[in-house]
Short mmCIF file of C-alpha atoms and ligand atoms in Angstrom, two decimals:
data_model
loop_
_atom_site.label_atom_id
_atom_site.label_comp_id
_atom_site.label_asym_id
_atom_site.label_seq_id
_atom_site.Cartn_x
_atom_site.Cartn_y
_atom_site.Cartn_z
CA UNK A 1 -17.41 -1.94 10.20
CA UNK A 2 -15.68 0.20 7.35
CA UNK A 3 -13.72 -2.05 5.52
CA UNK A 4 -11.39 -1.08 2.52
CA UNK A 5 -10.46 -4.17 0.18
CA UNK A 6 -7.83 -3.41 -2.39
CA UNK A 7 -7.36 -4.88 -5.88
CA UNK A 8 -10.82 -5.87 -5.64
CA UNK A 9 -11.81 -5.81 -9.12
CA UNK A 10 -9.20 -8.82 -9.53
CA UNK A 11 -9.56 -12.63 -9.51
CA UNK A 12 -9.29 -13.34 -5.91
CA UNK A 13 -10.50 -10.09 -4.39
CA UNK A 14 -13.13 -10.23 -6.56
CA UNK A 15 -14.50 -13.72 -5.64
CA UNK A 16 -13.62 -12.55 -1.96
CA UNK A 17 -16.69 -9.56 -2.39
CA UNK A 18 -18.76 -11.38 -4.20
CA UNK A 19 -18.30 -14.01 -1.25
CA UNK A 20 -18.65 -11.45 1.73
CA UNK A 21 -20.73 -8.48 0.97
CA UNK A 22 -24.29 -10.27 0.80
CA UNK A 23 -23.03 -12.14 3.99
CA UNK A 24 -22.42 -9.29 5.93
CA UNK A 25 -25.00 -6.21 5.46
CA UNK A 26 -23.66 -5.09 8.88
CA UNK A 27 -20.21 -4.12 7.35
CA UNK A 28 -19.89 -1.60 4.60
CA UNK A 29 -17.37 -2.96 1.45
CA UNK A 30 -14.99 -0.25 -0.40
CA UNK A 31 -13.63 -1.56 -3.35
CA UNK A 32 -10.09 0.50 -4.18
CA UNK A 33 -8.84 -0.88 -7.46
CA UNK A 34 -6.39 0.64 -10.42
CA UNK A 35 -8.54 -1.44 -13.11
CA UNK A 36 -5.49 -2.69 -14.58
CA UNK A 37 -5.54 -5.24 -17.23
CA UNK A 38 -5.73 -7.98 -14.15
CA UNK A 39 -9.22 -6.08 -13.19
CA UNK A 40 -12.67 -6.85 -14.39
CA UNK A 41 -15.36 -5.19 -13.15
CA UNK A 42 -18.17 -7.33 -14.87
CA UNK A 43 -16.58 -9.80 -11.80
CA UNK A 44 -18.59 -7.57 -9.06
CA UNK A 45 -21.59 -7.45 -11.83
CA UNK A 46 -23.92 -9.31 -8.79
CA UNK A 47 -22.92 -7.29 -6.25
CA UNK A 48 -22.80 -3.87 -7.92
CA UNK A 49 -25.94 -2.52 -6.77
CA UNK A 50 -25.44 -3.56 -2.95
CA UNK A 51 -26.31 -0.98 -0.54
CA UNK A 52 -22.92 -1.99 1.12
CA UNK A 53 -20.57 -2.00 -1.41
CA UNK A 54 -19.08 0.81 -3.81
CA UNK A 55 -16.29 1.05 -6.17
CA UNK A 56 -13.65 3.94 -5.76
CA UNK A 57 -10.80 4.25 -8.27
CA UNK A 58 -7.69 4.81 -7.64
CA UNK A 59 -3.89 3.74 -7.59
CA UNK A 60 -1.81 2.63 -4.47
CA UNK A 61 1.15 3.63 -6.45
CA UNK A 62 -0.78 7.31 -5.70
CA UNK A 63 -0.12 8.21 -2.06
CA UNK A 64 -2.42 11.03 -2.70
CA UNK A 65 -4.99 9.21 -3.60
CA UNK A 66 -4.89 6.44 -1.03
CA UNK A 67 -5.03 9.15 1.56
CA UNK A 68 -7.95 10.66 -0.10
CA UNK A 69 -9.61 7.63 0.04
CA UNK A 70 -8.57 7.21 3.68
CA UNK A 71 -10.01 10.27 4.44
CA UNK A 72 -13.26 10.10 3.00
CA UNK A 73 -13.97 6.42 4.38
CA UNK A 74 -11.80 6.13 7.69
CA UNK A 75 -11.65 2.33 7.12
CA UNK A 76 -11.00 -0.09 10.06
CA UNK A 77 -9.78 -2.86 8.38
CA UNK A 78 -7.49 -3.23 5.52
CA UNK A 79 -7.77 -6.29 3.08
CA UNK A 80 -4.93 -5.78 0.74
CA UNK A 81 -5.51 -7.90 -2.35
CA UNK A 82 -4.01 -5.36 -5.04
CA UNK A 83 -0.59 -6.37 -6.57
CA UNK A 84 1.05 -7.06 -10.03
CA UNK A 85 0.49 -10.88 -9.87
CA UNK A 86 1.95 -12.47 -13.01
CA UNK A 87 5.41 -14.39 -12.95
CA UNK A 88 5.67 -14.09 -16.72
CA UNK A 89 4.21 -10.14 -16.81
CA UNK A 90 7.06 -9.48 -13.62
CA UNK A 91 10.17 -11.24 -15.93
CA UNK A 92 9.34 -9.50 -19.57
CA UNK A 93 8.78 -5.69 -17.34
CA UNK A 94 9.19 -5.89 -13.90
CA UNK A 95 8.77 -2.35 -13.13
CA UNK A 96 4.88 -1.98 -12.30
CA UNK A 97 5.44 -5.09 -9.99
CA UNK A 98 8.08 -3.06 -7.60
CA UNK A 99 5.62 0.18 -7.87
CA UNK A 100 2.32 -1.49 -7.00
CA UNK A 101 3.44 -4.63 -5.22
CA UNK A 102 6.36 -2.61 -2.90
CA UNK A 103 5.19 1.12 -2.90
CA UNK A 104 1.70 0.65 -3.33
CA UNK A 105 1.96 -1.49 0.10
CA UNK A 106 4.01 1.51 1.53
CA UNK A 107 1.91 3.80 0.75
CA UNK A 108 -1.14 1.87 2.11
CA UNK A 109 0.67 1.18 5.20
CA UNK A 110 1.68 5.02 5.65
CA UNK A 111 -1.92 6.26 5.42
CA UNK A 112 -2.76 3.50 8.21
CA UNK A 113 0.24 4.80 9.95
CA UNK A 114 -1.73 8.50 9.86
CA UNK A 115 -5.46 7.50 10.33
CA UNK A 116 -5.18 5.08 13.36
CA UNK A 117 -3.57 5.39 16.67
CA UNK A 118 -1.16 2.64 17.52
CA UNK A 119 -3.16 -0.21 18.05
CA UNK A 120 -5.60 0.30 16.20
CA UNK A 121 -7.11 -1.10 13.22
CA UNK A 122 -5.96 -4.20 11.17
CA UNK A 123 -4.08 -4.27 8.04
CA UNK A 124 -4.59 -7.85 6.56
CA UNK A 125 -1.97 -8.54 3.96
CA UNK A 126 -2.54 -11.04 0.68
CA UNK A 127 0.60 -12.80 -0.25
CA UNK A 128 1.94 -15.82 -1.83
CA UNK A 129 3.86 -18.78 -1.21
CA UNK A 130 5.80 -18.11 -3.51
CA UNK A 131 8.17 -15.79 -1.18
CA UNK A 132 9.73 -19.06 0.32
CA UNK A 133 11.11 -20.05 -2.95
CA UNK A 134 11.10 -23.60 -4.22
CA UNK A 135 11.06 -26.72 -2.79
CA UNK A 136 13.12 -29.65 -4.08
CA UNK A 137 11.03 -33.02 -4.29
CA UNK A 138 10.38 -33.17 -0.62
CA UNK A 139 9.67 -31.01 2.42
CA UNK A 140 6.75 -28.42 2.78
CA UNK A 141 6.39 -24.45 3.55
CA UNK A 142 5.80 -24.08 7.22
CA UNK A 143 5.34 -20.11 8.68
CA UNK A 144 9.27 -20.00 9.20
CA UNK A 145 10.51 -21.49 6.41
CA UNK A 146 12.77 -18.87 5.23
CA UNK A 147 12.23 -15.98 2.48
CA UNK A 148 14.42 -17.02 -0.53
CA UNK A 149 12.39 -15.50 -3.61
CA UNK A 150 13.06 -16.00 -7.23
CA UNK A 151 10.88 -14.24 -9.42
CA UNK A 152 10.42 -10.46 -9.57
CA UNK A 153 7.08 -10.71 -8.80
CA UNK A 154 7.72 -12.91 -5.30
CA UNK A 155 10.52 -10.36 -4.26
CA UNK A 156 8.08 -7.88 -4.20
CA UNK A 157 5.84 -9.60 -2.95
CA UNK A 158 8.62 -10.77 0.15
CA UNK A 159 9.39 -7.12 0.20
CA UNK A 160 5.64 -6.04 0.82
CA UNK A 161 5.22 -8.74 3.23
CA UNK A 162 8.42 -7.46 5.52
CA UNK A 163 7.18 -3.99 5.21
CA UNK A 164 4.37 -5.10 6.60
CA UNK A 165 5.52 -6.93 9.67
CA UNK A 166 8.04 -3.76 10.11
CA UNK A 167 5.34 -1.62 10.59
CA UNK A 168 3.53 -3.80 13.11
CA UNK A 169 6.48 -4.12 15.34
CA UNK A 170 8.12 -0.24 14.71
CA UNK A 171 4.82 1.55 14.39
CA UNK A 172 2.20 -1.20 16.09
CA UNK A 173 -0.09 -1.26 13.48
CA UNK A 174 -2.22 -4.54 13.77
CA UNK A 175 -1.43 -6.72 11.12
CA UNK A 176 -2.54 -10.09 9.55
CA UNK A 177 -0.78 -12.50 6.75
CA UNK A 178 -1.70 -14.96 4.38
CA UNK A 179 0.96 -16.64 2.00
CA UNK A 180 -1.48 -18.97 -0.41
CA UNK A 181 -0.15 -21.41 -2.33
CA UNK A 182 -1.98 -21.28 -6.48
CA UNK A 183 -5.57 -20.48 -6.72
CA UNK A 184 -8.22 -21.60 -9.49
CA UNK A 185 -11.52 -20.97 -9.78
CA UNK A 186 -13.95 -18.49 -11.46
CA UNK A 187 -13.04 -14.72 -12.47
CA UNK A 188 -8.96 -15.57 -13.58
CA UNK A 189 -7.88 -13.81 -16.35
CA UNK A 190 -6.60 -16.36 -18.87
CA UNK A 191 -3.13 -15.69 -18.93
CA UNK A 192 -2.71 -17.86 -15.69
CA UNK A 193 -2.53 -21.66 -16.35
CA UNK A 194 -5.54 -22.98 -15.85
CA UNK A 195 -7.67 -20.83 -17.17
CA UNK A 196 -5.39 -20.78 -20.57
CA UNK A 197 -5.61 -24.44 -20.87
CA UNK A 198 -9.70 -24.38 -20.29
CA UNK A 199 -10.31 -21.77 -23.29
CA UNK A 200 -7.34 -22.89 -25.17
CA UNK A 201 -8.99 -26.58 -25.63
CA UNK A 202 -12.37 -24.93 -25.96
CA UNK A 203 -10.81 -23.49 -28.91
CA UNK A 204 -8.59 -25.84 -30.50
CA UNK A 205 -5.57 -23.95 -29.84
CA UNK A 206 -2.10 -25.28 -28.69
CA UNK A 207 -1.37 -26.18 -25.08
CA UNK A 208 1.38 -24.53 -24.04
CA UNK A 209 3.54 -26.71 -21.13
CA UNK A 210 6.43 -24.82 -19.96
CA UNK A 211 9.71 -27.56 -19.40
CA UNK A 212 8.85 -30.90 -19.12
CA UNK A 213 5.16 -29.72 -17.40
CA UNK A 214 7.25 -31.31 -13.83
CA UNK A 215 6.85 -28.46 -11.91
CA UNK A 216 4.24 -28.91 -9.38
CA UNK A 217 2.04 -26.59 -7.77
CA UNK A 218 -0.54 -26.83 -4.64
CA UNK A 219 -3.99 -25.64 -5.68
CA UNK A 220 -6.59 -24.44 -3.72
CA UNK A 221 -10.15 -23.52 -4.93
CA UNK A 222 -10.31 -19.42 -4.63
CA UNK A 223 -13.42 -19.70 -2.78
CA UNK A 224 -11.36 -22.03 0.13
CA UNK A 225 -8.68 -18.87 -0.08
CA UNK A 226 -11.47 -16.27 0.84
CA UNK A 227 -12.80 -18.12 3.92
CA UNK A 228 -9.48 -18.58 5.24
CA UNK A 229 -8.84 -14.74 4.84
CA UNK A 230 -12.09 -14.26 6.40
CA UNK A 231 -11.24 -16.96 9.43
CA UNK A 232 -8.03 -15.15 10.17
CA UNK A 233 -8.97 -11.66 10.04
CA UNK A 234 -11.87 -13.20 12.64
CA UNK A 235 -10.50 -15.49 14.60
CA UNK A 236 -6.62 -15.18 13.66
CA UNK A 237 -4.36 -13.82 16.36
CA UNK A 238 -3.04 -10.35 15.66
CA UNK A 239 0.69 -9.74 14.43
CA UNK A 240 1.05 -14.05 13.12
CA UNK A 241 1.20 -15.52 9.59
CA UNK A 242 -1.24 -17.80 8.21
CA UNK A 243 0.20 -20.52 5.58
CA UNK A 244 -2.90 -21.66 3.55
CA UNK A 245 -2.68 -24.04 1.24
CA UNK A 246 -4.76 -27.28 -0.36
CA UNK A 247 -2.78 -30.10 0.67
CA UNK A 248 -3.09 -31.07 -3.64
CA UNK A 249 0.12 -31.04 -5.14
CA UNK A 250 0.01 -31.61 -9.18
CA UNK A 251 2.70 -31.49 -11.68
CA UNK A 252 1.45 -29.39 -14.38
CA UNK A 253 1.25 -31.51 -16.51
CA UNK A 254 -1.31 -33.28 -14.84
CA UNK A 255 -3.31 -30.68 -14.36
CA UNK A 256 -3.69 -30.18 -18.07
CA UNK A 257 -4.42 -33.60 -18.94
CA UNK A 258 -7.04 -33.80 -15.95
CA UNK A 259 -8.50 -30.27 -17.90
CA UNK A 260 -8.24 -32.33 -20.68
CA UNK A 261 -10.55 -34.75 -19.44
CA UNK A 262 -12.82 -32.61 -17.70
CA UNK A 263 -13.73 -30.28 -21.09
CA UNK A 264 -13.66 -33.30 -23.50
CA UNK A 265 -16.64 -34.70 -21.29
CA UNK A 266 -18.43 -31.09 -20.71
CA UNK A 267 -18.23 -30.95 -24.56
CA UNK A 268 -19.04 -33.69 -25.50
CA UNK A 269 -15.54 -33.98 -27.84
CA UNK A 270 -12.86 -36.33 -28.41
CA UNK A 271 -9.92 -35.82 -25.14
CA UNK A 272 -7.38 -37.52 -27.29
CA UNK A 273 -7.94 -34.64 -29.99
CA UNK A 274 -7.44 -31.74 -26.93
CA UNK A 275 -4.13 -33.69 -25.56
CA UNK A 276 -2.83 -33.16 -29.01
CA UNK A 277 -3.17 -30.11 -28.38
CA UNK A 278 -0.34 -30.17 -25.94
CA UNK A 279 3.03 -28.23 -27.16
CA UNK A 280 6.03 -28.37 -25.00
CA UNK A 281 7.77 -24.70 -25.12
CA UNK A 282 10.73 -22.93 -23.36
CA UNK A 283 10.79 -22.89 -20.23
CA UNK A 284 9.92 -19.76 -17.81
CA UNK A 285 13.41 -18.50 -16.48
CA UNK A 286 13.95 -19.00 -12.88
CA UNK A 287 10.63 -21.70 -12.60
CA UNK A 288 10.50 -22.55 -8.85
CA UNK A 289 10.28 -26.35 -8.87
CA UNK A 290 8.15 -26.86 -6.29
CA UNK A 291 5.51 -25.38 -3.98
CA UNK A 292 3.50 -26.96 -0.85
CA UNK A 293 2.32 -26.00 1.89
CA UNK A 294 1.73 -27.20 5.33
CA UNK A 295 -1.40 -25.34 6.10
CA UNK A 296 -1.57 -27.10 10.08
CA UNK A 297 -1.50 -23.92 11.98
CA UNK A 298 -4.47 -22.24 10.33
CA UNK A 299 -6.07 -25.77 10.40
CA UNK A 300 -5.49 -26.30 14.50
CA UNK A 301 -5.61 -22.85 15.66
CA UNK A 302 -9.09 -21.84 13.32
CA UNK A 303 -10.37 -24.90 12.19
CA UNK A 304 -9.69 -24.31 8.73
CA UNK A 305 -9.50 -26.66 5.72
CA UNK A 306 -10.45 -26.78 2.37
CA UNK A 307 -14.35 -27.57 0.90
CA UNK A 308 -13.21 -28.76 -2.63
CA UNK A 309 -11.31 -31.10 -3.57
CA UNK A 310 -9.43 -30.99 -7.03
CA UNK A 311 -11.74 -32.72 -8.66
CA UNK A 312 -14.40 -31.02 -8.02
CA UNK A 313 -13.05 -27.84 -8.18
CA UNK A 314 -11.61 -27.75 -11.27
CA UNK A 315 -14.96 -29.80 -12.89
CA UNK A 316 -16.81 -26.28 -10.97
CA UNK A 317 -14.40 -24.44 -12.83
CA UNK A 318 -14.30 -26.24 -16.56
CA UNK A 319 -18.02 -25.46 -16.25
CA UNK A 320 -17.89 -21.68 -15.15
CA UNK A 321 -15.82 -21.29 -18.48
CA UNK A 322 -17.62 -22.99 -20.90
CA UNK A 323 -20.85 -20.98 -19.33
CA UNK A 324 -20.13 -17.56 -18.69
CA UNK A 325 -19.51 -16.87 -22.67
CA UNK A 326 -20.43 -12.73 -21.98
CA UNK A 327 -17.51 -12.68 -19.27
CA UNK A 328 -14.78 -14.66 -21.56
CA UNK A 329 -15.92 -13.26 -24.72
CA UNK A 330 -15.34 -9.47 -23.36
CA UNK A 331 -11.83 -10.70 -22.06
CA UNK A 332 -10.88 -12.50 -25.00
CA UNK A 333 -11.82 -9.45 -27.58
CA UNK A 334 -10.36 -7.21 -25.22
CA UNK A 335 -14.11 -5.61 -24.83
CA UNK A 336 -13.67 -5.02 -21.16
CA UNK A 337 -11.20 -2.50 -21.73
CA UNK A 338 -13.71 -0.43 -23.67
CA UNK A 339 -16.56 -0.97 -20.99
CA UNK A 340 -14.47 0.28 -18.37
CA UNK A 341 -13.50 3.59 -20.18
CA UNK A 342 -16.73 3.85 -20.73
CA UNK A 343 -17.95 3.54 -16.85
CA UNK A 344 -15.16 4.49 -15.47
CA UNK A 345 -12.84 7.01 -17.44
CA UNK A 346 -14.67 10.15 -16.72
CA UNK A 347 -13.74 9.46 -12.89
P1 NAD B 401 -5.11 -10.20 -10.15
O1 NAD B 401 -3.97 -9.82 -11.00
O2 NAD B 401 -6.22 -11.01 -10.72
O3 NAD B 401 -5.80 -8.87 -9.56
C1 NAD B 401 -5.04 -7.84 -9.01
C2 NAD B 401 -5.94 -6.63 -8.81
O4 NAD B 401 -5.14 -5.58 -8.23
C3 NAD B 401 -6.52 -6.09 -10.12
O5 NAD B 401 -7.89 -5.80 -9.95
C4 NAD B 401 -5.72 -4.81 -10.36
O6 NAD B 401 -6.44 -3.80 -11.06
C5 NAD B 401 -5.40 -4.36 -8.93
N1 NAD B 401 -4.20 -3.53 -8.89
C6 NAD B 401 -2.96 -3.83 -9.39
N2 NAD B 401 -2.13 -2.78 -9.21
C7 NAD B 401 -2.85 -1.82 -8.56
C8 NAD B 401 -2.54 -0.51 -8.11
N3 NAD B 401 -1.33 0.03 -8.29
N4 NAD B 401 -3.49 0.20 -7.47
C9 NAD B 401 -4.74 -0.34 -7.28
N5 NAD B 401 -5.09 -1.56 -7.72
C10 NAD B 401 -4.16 -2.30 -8.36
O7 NAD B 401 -4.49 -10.90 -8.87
P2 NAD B 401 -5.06 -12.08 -7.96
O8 NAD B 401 -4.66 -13.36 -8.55
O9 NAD B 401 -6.49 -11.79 -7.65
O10 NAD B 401 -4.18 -11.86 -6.65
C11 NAD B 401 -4.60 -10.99 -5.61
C12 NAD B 401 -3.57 -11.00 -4.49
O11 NAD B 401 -3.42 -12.32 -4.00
C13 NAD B 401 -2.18 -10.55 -4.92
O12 NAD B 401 -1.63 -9.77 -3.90
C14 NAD B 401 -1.41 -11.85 -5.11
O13 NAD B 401 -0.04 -11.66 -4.87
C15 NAD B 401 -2.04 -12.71 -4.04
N6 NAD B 401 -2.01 -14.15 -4.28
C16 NAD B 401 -2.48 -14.67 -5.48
C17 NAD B 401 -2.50 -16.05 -5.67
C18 NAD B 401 -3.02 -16.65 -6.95
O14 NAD B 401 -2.88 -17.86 -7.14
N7 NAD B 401 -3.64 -15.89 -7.85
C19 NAD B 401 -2.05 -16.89 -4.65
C20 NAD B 401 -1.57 -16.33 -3.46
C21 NAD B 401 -1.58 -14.96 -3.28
O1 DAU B 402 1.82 -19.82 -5.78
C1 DAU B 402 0.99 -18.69 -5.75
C2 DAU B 402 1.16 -17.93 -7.06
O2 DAU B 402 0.49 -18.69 -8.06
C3 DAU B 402 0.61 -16.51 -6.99
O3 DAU B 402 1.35 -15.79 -6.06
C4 DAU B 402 0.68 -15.85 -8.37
O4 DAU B 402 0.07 -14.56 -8.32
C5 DAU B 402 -0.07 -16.71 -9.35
O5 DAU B 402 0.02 -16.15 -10.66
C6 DAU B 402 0.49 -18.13 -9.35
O6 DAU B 402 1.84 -18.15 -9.90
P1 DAU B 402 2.34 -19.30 -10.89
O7 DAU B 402 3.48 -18.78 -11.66
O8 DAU B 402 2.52 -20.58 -10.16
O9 DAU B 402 1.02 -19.43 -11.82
P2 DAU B 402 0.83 -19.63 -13.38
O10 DAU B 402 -0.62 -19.92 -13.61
O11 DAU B 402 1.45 -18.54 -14.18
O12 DAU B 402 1.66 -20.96 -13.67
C7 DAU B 402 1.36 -22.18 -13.00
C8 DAU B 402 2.38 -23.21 -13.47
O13 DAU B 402 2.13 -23.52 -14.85
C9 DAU B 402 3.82 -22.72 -13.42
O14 DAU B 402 4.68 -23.80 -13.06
C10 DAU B 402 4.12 -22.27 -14.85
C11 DAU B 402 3.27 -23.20 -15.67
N1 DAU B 402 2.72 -22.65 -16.93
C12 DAU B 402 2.08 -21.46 -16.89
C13 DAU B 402 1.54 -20.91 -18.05
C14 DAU B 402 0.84 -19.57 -18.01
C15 DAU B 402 2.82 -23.39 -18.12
O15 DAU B 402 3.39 -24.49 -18.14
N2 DAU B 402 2.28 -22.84 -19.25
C16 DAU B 402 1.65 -21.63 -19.27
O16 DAU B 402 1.20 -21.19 -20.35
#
């Protein structure tokens, strides 16, 4: 099968090919990514050479484009990773976020419209939990909890995800969706939290806690998000939403006193020194309070649950920072940026 992944030079759709494309020399991987600032192709560095995989790009944003791409590939299945995905980014500029996240969803979702007959096809949509808002101290996101986002970024995202369920019912394309609650793991760039906190300790610089670090979050290894994405665009049933989550609620900060821990002991250093490290700043306007999810339909109707737990996620993840030096070193100097001209500009 022909399959078209977007955004895949990212965090998640990154781990998601690296994941999928030695698994399955039967299917043939496009990668259509932007290479924003999010994107890192030294991600894909182990699959780059695969005789199923290649890297076209482009911009969503570009209808053009998409189409061009649609042409030349005819792809059967869409797995639409690419989005603006920072909260912070979407507040201090939140135009790129309702030109990829909204348009570049449109625009995706018009070429399907052209290339396959009704019925045809599947168009399996990435999103967040954060569309549902925030919870107060109890309760959990179920598939019909309402839409009530509060960030920038999650309207867009809430607006991609009804354009997508529009054209499923107006235009009967076959559609799949995944809200995930916060993913960790390998590959983040390190404005996200936990990454930050990892090569902010590393480094002996200040530990940034937004509030009172009392906002909570549900985190799921990224690895645990790409099999569910892969269970549902399997065995999921066409036109339904998938809530996937990792039943692991932690205030933040927790989580940075658990990283804390974990990076005093992989380096050998003193984890009272690195909790000193931790500065309580101003808090992120409109900060959602609380996010969980009840992942029980994915788990009773496809058998799916998370492989890691917390602990040994994040210890799996303390570890892939401290080691991959090349990787963080080129993100840190900005280095990347000059490696993709160079690979990619001419294109
Ligand atoms: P990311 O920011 O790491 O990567 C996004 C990728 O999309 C980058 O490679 C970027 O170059 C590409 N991209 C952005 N705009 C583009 C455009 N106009 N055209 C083509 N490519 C473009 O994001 P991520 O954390 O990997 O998230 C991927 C998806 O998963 C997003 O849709 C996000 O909303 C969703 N999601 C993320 C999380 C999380 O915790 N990170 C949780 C749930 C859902
Ligand atoms: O819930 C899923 C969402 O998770 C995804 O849709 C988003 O794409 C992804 O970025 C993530 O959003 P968050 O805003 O929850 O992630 P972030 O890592 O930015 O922040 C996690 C929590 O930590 C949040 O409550 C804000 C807080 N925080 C974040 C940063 C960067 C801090 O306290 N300090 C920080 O420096």
């Amino acid at each position: 099968m022909k399959i078209l992944v977007t955004g895949g030079a990212g965090f998640i759709g990154a781990n998601f090919l690296n994941l999928l494309v030695p698994r399955h020399p039967e299917h043939h991987f496009v990668n259509l990514d932007k290479l924003t600032y999010a994107a890192n192709p030294l991600s894909l560095a182990a699959i780059e050479a695969a005789s199923n995989y290649e890297m076209t790009v482009a911009d969503i944003v570009d209808y053009d484009a998409v189409e061009a791409v649609f042409r030349k590939h005819e792809p059967e299945l869409v797995v639409h990773f690419a989005a603006e995905s920072h909260v912070d980014r979407s507040i201090s500029g939140p135009a790129p976020f309702i030109k990829s996240n909204i348009e570049g969803t449109f625009n995706l979702l018009e070429a399907c419209r052209k290339h396959w007959k009704p019925g045809e096809g599947l168009f399996h949509h990435v999103s967040t939990d954060e569309v549902y808002g925030s919870l107060g101290d109890t309760g959990l996101f179920t598939e019909s909890t309402a839409y009530d986002p509060s960030s920038p970024y999650s309207a867009s995202k809430a607006a991609s995800d009804h354009l997508v369920r529009a054209y499923n019912r107006t235009f009967k394309i076959p559609m799949k969706l995944t809200n995930c609650s916060n993913n960790y793991g390998p590959y983040q760039f390190p404005e996200k939290l936990i990454p930050l906190m990892i090569l902010n300790a590393k480094d002996r610089k200040p530990l940034p806690v937004y509030g009172e670090g009392l906002n909570v979050r549900d985190w799921l290894y990224v690895t645990d998000h790409c099999d569910a994405i892969w269970a549902v665009i399997n065995e999921g049933r066409v036109g339904e939403t998938y809530n996937v989550g990792g039943h692991n609620e932690v205030r933040n900060i927790d989580v940075v006193n658990t990283l804390c821990r974990i990076v005093a002991e992989e380096t050998d250093s003193d984890e009272a020194e690195l909790r000193g490290l931790i500065t309580y700043v101003k808090d992120r306007p409109g900060h959602d309070l609380r996010y969980a999810i009840d992942a029980g339909k994915i788990k009773s109707e496809l058998g799916w649950t998370p492989k890691e737990t917390f602990d040994t996620g994040m210890r799996r993840t303390v570890r892939w920072y401290l080691e991959n030096t090349e990787w963080v070193d080129r993100v840190q100097t900005g280095d990347y940026r000059k490696w993709i001209e160079e690979n990619y500009g001419a294109r």
